XYZ file of C-alpha atoms in Angstrom:
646
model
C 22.047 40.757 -103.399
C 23.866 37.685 -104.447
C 24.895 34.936 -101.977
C 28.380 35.686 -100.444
C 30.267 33.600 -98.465
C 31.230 34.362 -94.886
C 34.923 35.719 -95.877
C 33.135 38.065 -98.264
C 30.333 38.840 -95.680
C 32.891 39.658 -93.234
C 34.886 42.197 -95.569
C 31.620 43.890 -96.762
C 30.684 44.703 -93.405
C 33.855 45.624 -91.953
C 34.367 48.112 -95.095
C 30.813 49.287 -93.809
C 31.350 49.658 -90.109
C 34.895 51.995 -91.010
C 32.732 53.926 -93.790
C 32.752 57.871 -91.924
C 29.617 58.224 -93.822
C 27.659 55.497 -92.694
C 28.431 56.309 -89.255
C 27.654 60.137 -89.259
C 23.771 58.544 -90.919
C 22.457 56.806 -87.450
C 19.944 54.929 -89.291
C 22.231 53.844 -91.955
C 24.586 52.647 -89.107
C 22.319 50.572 -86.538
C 21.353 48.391 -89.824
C 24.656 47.564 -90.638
C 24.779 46.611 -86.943
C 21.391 44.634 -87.074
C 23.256 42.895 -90.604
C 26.178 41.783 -88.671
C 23.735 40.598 -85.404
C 21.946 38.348 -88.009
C 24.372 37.003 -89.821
C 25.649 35.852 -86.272
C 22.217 34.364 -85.257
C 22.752 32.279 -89.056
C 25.938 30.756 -87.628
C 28.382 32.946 -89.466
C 31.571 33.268 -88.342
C 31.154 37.578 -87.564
C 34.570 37.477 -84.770
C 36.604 39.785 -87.426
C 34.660 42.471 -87.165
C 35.204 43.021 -82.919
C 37.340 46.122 -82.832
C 34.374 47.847 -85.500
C 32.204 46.767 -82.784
C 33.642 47.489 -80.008
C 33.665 51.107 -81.495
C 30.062 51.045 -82.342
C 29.343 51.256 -78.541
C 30.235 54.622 -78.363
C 26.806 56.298 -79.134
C 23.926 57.458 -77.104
C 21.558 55.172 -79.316
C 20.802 52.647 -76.005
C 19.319 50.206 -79.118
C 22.893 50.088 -81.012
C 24.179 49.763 -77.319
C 22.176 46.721 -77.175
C 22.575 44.837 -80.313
C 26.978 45.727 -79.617
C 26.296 44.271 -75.925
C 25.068 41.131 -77.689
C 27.480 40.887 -79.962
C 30.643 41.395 -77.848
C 29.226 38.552 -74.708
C 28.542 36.216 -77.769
C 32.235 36.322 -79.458
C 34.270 37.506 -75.739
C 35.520 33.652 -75.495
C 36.639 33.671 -79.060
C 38.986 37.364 -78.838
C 39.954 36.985 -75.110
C 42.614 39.828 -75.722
C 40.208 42.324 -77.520
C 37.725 41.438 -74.614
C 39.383 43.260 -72.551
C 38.760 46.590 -74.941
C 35.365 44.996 -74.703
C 35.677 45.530 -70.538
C 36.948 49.363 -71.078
C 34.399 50.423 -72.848
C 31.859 47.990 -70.452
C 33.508 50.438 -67.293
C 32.863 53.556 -69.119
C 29.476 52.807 -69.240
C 28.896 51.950 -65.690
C 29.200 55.974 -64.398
C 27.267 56.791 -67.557
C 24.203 59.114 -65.879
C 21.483 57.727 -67.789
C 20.393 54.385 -65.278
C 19.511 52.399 -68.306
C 22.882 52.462 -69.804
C 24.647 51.681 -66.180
C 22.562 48.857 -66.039
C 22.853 47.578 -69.525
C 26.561 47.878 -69.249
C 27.238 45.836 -66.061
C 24.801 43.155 -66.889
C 26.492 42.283 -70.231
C 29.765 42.938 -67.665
C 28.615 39.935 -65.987
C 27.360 37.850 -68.900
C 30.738 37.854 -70.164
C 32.493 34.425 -69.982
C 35.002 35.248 -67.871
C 36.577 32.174 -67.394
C 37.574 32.332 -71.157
C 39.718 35.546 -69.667
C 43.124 35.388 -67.679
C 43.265 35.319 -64.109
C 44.198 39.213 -64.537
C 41.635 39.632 -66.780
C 39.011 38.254 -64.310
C 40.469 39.683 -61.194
C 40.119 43.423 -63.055
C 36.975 42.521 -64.156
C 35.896 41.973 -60.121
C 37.522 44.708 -58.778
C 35.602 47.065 -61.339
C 32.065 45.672 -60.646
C 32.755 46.787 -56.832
C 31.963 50.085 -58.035
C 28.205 49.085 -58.947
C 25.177 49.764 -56.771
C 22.509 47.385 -57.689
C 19.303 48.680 -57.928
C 17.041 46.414 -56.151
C 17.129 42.860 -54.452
C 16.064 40.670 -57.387
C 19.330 42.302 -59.136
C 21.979 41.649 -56.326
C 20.811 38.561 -56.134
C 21.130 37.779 -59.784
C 24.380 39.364 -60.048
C 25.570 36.980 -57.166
C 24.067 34.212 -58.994
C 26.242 35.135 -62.356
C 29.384 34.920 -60.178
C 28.994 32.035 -57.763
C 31.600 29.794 -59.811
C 34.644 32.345 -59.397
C 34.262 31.751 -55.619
C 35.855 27.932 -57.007
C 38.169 29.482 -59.285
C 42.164 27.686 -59.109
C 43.246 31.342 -58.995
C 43.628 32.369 -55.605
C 43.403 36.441 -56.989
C 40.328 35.613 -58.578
C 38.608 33.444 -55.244
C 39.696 36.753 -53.486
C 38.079 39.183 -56.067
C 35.405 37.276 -56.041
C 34.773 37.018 -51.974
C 35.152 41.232 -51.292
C 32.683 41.398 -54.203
C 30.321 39.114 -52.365
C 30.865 40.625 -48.883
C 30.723 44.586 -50.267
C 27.272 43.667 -52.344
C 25.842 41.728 -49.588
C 26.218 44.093 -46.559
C 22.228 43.808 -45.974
C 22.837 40.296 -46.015
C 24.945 39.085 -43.093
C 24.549 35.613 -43.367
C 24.848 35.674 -47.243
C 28.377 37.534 -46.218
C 29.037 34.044 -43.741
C 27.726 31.572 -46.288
C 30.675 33.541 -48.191
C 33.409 32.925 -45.965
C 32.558 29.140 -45.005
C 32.968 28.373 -48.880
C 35.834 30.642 -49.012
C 37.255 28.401 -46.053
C 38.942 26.090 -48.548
C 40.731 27.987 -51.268
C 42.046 30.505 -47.882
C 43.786 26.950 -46.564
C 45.474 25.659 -49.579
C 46.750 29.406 -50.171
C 48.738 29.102 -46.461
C 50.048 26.368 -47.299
C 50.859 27.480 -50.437
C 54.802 27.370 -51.595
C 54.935 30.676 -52.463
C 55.735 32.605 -49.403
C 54.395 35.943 -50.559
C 50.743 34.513 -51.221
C 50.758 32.059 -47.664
C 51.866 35.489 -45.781
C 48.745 37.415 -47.200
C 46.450 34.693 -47.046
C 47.548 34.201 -42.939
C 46.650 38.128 -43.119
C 43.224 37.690 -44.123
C 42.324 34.962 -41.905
C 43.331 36.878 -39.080
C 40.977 39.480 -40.023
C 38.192 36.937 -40.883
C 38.428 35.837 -37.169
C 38.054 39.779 -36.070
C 34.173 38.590 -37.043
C 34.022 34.348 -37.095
C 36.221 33.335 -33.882
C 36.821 30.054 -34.160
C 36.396 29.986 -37.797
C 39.053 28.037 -38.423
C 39.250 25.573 -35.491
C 38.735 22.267 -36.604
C 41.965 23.409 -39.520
C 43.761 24.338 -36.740
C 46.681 21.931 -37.420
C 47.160 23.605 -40.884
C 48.479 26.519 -39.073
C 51.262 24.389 -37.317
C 54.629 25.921 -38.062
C 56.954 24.169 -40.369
C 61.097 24.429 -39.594
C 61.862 25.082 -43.165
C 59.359 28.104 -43.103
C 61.147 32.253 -42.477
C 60.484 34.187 -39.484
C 57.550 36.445 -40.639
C 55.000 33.215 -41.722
C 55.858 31.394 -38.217
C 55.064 34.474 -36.354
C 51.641 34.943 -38.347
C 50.854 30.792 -37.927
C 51.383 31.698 -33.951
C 48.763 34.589 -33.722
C 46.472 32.524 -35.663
C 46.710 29.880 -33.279
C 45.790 31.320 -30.150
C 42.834 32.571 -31.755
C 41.870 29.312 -32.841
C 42.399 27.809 -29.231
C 39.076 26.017 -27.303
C 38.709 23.219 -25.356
C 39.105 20.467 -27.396
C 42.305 21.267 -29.308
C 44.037 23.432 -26.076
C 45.984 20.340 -25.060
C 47.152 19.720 -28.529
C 47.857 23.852 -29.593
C 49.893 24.394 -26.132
C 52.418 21.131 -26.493
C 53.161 22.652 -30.400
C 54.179 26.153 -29.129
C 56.094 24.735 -26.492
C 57.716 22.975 -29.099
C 58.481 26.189 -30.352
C 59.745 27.531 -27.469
C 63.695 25.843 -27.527
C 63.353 27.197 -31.289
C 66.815 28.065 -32.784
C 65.839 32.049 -33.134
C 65.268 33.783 -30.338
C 62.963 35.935 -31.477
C 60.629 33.235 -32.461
C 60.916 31.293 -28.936
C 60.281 34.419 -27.277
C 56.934 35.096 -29.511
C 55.458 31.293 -28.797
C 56.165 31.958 -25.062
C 54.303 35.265 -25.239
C 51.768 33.180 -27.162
C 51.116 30.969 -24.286
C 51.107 33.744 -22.027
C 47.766 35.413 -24.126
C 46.102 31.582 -23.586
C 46.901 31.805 -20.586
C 44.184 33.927 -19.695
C 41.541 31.115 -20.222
C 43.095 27.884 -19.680
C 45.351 29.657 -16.571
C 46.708 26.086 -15.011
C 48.004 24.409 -18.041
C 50.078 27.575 -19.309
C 51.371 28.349 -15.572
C 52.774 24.382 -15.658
C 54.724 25.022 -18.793
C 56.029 28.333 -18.396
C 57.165 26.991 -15.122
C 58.911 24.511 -16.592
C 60.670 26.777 -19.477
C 62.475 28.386 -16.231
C 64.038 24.654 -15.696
C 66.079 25.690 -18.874
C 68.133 28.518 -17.316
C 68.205 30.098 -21.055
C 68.437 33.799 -20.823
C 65.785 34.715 -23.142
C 63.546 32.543 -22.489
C 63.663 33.349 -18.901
C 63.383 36.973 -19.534
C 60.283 36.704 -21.403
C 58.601 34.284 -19.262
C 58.850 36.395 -16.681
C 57.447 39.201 -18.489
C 54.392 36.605 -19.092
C 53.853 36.389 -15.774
C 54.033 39.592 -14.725
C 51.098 40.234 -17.282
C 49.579 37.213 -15.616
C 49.497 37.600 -12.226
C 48.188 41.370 -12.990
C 45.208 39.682 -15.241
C 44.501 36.908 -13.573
C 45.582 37.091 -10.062
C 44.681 33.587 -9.158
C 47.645 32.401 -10.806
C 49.766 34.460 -8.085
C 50.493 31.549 -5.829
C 51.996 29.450 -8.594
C 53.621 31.980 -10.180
C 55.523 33.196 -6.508
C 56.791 29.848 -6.359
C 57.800 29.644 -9.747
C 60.290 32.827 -9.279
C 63.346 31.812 -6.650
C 66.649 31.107 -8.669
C 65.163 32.983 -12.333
C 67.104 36.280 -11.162
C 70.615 34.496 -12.156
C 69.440 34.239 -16.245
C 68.029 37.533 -16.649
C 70.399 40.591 -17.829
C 67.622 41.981 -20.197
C 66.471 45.511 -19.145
C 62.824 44.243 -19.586
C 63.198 41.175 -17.967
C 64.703 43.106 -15.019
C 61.787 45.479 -14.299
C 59.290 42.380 -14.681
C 61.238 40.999 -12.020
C 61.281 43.869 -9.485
C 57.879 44.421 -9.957
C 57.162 40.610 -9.241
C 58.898 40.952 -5.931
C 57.907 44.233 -4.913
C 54.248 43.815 -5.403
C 54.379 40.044 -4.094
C 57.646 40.368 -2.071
C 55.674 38.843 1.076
C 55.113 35.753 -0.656
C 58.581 34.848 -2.039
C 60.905 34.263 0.842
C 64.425 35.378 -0.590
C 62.387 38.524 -2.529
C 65.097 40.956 -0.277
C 67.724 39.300 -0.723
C 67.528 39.092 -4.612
C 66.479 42.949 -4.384
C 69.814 43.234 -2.221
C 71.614 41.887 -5.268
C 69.802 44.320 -7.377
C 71.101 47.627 -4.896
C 74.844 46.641 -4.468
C 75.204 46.450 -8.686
C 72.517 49.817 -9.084
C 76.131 51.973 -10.075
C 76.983 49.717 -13.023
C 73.291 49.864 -14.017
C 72.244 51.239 -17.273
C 69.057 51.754 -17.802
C 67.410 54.480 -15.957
C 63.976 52.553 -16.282
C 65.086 49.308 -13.757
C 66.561 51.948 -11.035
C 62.964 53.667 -11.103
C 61.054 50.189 -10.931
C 63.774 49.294 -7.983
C 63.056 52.237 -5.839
C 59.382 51.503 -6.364
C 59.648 47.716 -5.842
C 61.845 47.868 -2.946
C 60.176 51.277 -1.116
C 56.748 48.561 -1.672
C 58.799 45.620 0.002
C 59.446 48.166 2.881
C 56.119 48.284 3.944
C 55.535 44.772 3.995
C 58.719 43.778 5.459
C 60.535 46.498 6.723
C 63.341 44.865 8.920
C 65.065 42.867 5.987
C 64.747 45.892 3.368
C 65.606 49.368 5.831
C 69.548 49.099 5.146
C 69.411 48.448 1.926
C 66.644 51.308 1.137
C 68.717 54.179 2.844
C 71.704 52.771 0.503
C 69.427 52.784 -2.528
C 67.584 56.676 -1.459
C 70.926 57.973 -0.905
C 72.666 56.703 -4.135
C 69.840 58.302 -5.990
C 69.543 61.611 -4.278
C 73.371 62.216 -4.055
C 75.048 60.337 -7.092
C 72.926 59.281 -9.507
C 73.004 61.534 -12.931
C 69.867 60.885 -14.587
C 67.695 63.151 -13.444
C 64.322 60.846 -13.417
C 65.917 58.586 -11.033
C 66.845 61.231 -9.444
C 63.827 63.215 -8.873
C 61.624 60.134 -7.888
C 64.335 59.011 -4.724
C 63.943 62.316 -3.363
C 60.085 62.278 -3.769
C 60.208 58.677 -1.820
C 62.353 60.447 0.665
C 60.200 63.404 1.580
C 57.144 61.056 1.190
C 58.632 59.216 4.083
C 59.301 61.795 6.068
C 55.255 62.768 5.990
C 54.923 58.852 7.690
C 54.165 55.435 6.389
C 50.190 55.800 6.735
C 51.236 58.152 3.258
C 53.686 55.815 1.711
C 51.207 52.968 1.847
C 48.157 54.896 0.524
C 49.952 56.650 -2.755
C 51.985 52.791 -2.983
C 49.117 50.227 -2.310
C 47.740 50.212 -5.304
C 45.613 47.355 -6.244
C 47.555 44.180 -7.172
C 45.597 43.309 -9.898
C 43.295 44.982 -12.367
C 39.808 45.628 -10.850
C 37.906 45.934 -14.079
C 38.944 43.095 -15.846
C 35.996 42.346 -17.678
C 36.960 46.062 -19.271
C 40.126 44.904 -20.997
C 38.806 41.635 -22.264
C 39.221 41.441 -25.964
C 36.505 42.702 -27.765
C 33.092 41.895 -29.493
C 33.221 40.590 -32.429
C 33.671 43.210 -35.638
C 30.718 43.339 -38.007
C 31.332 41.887 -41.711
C 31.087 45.319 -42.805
C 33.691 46.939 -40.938
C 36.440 45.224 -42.744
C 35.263 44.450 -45.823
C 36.395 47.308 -47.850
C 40.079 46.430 -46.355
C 39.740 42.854 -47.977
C 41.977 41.780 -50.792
C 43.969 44.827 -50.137
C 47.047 45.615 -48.565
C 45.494 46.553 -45.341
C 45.184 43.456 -44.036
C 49.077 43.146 -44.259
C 50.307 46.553 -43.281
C 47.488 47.278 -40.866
C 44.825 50.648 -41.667
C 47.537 53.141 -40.364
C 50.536 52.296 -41.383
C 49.005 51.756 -45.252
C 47.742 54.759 -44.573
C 50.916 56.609 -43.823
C 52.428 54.416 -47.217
C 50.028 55.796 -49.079
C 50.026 59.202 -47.561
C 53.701 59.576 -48.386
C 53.535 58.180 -51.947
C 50.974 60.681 -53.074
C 53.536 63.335 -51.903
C 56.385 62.247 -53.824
C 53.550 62.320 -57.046
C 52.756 65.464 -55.687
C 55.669 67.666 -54.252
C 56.650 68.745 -51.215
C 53.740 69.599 -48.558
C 53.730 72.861 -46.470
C 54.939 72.939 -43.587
C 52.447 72.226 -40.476
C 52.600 73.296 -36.913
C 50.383 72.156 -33.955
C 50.314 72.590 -30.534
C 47.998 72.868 -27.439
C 47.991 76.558 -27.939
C 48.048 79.071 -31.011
C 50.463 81.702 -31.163
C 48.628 83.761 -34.087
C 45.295 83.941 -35.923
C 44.580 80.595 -37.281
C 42.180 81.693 -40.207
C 43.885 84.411 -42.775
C 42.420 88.120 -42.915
C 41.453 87.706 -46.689
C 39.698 84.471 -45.585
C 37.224 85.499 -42.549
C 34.219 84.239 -44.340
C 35.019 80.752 -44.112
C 35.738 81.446 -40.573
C 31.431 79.811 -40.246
C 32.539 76.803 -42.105
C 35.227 75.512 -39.451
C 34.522 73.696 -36.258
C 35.338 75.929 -33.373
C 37.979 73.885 -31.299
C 36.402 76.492 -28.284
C 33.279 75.722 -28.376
C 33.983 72.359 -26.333
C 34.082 72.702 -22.620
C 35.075 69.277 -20.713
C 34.029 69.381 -17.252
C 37.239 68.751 -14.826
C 37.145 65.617 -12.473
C 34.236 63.588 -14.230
C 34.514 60.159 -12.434
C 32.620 57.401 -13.745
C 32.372 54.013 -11.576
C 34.223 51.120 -13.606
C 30.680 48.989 -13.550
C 29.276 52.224 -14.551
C 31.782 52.967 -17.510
C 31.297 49.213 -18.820
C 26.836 49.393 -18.536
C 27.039 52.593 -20.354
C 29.765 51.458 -22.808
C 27.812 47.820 -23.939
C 24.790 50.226 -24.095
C 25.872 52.579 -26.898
C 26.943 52.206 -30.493
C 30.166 53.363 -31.848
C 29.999 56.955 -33.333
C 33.780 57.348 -34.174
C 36.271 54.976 -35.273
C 39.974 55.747 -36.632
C 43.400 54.345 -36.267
C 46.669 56.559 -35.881
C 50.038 55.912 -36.991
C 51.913 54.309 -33.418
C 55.586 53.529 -33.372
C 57.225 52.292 -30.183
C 55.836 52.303 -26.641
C 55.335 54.774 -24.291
C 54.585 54.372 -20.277
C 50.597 54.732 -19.538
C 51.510 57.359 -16.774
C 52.794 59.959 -19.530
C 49.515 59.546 -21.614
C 47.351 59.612 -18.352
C 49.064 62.782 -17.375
C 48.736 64.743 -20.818
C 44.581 63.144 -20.554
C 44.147 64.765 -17.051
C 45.322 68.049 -18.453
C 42.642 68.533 -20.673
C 40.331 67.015 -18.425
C 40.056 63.836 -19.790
C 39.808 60.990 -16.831
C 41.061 57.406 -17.339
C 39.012 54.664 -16.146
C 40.995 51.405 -16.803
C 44.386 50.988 -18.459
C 46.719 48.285 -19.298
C 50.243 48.041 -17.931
C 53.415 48.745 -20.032
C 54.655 46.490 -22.657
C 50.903 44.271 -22.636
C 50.051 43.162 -25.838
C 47.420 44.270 -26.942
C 47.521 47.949 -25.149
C 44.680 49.054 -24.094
C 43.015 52.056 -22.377
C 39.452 53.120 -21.601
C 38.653 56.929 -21.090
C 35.447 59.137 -20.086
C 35.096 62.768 -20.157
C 31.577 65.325 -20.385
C 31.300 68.498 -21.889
C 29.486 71.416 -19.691
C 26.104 70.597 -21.367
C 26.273 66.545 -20.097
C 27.306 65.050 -23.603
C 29.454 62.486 -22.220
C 32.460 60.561 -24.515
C 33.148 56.924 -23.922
C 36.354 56.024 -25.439
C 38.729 52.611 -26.233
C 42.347 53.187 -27.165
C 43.913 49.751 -28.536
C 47.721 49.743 -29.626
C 48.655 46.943 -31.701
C 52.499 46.884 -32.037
C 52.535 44.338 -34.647
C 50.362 46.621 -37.181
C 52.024 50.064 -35.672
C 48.487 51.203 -35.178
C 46.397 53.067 -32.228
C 42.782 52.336 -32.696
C 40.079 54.790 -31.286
C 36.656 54.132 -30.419
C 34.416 56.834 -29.165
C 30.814 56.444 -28.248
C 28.505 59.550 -27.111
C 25.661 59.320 -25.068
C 24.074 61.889 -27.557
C 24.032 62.186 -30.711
C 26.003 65.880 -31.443
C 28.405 65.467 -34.793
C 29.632 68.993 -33.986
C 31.102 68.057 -30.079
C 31.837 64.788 -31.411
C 34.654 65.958 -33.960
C 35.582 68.894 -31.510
C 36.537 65.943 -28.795
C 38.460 63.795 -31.470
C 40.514 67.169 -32.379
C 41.459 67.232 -28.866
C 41.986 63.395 -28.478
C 44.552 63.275 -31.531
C 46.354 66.523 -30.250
C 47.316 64.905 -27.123
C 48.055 61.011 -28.625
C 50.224 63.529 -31.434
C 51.710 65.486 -28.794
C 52.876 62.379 -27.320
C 54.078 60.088 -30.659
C 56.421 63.430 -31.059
C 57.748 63.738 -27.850
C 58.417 60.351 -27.392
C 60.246 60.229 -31.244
């Protein structure tokens, strides 16, 4: 054949490649194929025949699969817009059954020059190769190899893409997946301080949840996460969080004077958040936080009063060596709080530590003569308690003023909680103080502290799947709700559900009694009533077993612990430790045993911020069957709740 010149070699081919009879001959085919693969090897131009190429992948011959593979990595830079038909037909490929053809197609995947692709283009081309499994060390390794550079990328999508690839293929590897997030350190501190509020929100979202597994990750940066005045509401708030997780001993000092900066802020909302800030610190460096929040009070400013008073509440129930301070911290604060919340901090303050605050009576007093113009049922219930506590410590100042408050409550008051707990002081009075003061003298502090500490650090692996997603914005259960409720409107309407502790009717249909095998049997679990574990017993046990169960539910609101600890007790599940009302983060620890001695360890955490209850069960023995049986009852009663309290 004659000498042609490229133009002419081009056309020829092309003409060739589009020729349905060439294509239905195999043989015929692969050698135009091999044609256009030399001719490329001569240094022929060969980019306008892509698209014929790109179709010539489509075939079960894995040697035509090969020579297209070559030819589409070679001229990718050159066509980056047909590349990505090149990447479609590379993702097909990948969940092809035959092994050799999955492999083929993602290691020309990652020979292609992405960098000669859009940020899109790369960040798509990422997110696919999550999907891959490699087949042995050596491979992983190589593909991590391939990819390295896109962990530098100027594209903050593609450094992310890049680092949840790295973390999800290296889950053997748990210091590869830390090697990952030191180099990751850099591009994650430009992006918060990034002018585009949208990307410095989610990049403050994911280095919260990197310091779920590094604490202290970020420390020696830890003045990047200063707040700036010109910044909105939502960023400061995240920059706050981040910085009490980034507190230690050399950069306390420094961390506490810059959120009490941010105390005397303009909103309220974001004072009060810095103030409950200092308030989670406090429960390490205990002095230095006490001094300030002491001082705040010096302001007379109504909410900052309130919620420093809140914070020590919290305080003095967490770390009750800060009780002194905070008792003589408290005389003249009752004159700036008209808050409902700050109120029943208050009255709990003096109630519980009444005997150390001299005018504690006399501020209670005040509280009494203005309980008709009071609004909120919850501070007359805390009074009665508070003052019915002060009684017993100091009877001759708070008599009077107790009969005044019993018989208010018993004869005038309308809401019938208020109601029903002043006649249960009465009558327990009338049984003698010996019974008052052992149902009242509960501990003034938390006995198993160590119990409510914040806990171990999360494995890589636990989050990792979450990363670059929207999870770490939304939290797990509220995407999960999003989600839930945007695959219904794709989807129609859902039946209508019912549950409750008991069914009225036959839960599996007639026509449907063979399947009856397939379902757990909610009966088949038998907890034992009154199983009472020691708190030092609880917390051996608990360090000594591995999770079995982990989920989050959807949470909305509070709720007061006694109304969960009830509903627990009824189904004969015993609470061993449990945050007060309004802590943040919630938390509750639980125990129960079935009749055969499989006992259930189990965490409750309630993150208000992320709308989320987390559970964590551990089992002494491994039994899937009792395990999911227990959960079913677990979510019944936190459902049973949510709706009641909604």
């Amino acid at each position: 054949m004659p000498y042609l010149g490229s133009e002419d070699v081009v056309k020829e081919l092309k003409k060739a490649l589009c020729n349905p009879h060439i294509q239905a001959d195999r043989l015929r085919y692969r050698n135009v194929i091999q044609r256009v693969i030399r001719y490329m090897t001569q240094g022929l131009d060969m980019s306008g025949v892509f698209m014929e190429m790109v179709k010539a992948s489509a075939t079960v011959d894995i040697v035509q699969k090969k020579l297209v593979y070559l030819y589409m990595c070679t001229y990718a830079p050159l066509k980056p817009d047909l590349a990505l038909l090149a990447i479609n037909t590379l993702c097909k490929d990948c969940s092809d059954p035959n092994p050799m053809v999955r492999g083929l197609a993602l290691r020309s995947m990652c020979s292609l020059r992405m960098s000669k692709l859009d940020q899109w283009g790369q960040a798509e081309v990422l997110n696919f190769l999550l999907r891959y499994q490699p087949r042995s060390e050596e491979e992983l390794f190589d593909i991590l190899n391939l990819l390295d550079s896109f962990l530098k990328s100027s594209s903050p999508g593609v450094v992310m893409g890049a680092t949840k690839l790295f973390l999800i293929l290296a889950k053997k590897f748990p210091h590869v997946q830390t090697d990952v997030l030191v180099r990751v350190k850099g591009p994650l501190l430009a992006a918060c301080s990034s002018e585009s509020r949208e990307l410095c929100f989610v990049a403050l979202c994911h280095v919260r949840q990197i310091l779920h597994s590094l604490p202290g990750h970020f420390s020696s940066h830890y003045k990047k996460f200063f707040c700036s005045y010109s910044e909105p509401h939502y960023i400061k708030l995240q920059k706050v969080e981040v910085l009490c997780e980034l507190v230690n001993d050399e950069n306390v000092q420094q961390v506490l004077e810059e959120l009490r900066g941010y105390c005397t802020d303009v909103s309220a909302d974001f004072a009060q958040a810095a103030i409950f800030a200092i308030g989670g610190i406090a429960r390490t460096y205990t002095d230095q936080c006490v001094q300030i929040l002491t001082e705040l009070l010096g302001l007379r400013q109504e909410h900052i009063t309130t919620v420093v008073v809140q914070t020590f509440r919290d305080l003095v129930w967490l770390c009750p060596q800060c009780t002194e301070a905070v008792c003589q911290a408290l005389p003249g604060c009752e004159e700036n709080i008209q808050d409902s919340e700050g109120k029943q901090a208050l009255i709990w303050l003096l109630g519980v530590h009444g005997e150390r605050i001299p005018n504690a009576p006399y501020v209670l007093e005040d509280f009494v003569e203005n309980v008709k113009s009071e609004t909120f049922p919850a501070v007359k219930m805390e009074l009665l308690t508070a003052l019915l506590r002060l009684f017993l410590s100091r009877p001759a100042e708070c008599q009077d003023m107790l009969g005044r408050l019993l018989y208010y409550c018993i004869e005038e008051e309308k809401d019938m909680a208020v109601r029903d707990r002043g006649l249960f002081y009465y009558r327990l009075l009338l049984v003698g103080i010996d019974e008052v003061k052992r149902i009242l003298c509960s501990p003034k502090s938390d006995p198993t502290l160590g119990l409510l500490e914040d806990p171990a650090e999360r494995p890589v692996n636990s989050w990792a799947s979450d990363f670059n997603t929207l999870v770490p914005v939304y939290g797990k259960a509220h995407w999960a709700t999003i989600s839930k409720c945007q695959g219904a409107e794709r989807c129609g309407p859902e039946l209508p559900k019912t549950s409750s502790f008991a069914a009225s009717g036959p839960l599996i249909p007639e026509d449907n009694k063979e399947r009856e095998q397939e379902l757990p049997d909610p009966g088949a679990l038998m907890l034992v009533p009154n199983r009472q574990l020691t708190a030092d017993y609880f917390e051996k046990t608990w360090l000594s077993l591995k999770v079995a169960h982990q989920q989050v539910l959807p949470w909305r609101g509070e709720f007061h612990p006694d109304t969960l600890q009830m509903a627990l007790q009824v189904v004969n599940i015993q609470t061993i430790a449990m945050s007060r009302a309004g802590t943040r983060p919630w938390k509750a620890y639980l125990c129960a045993q079935d009749d055969t001695g499989c006992l259930f360890l189990t965490e409750l955490l309630l993150e208000p911020e992320n709308s989320e209850m987390q559970i964590s069960v551990k089992q002494n023995e491994a039994r899937t069957e009792t395990l999911n049986s227990f959960i079913s009852v677990l979510e019944t009663v936190i459902g049973t709740i949510e709706e009641i309290k909604s």
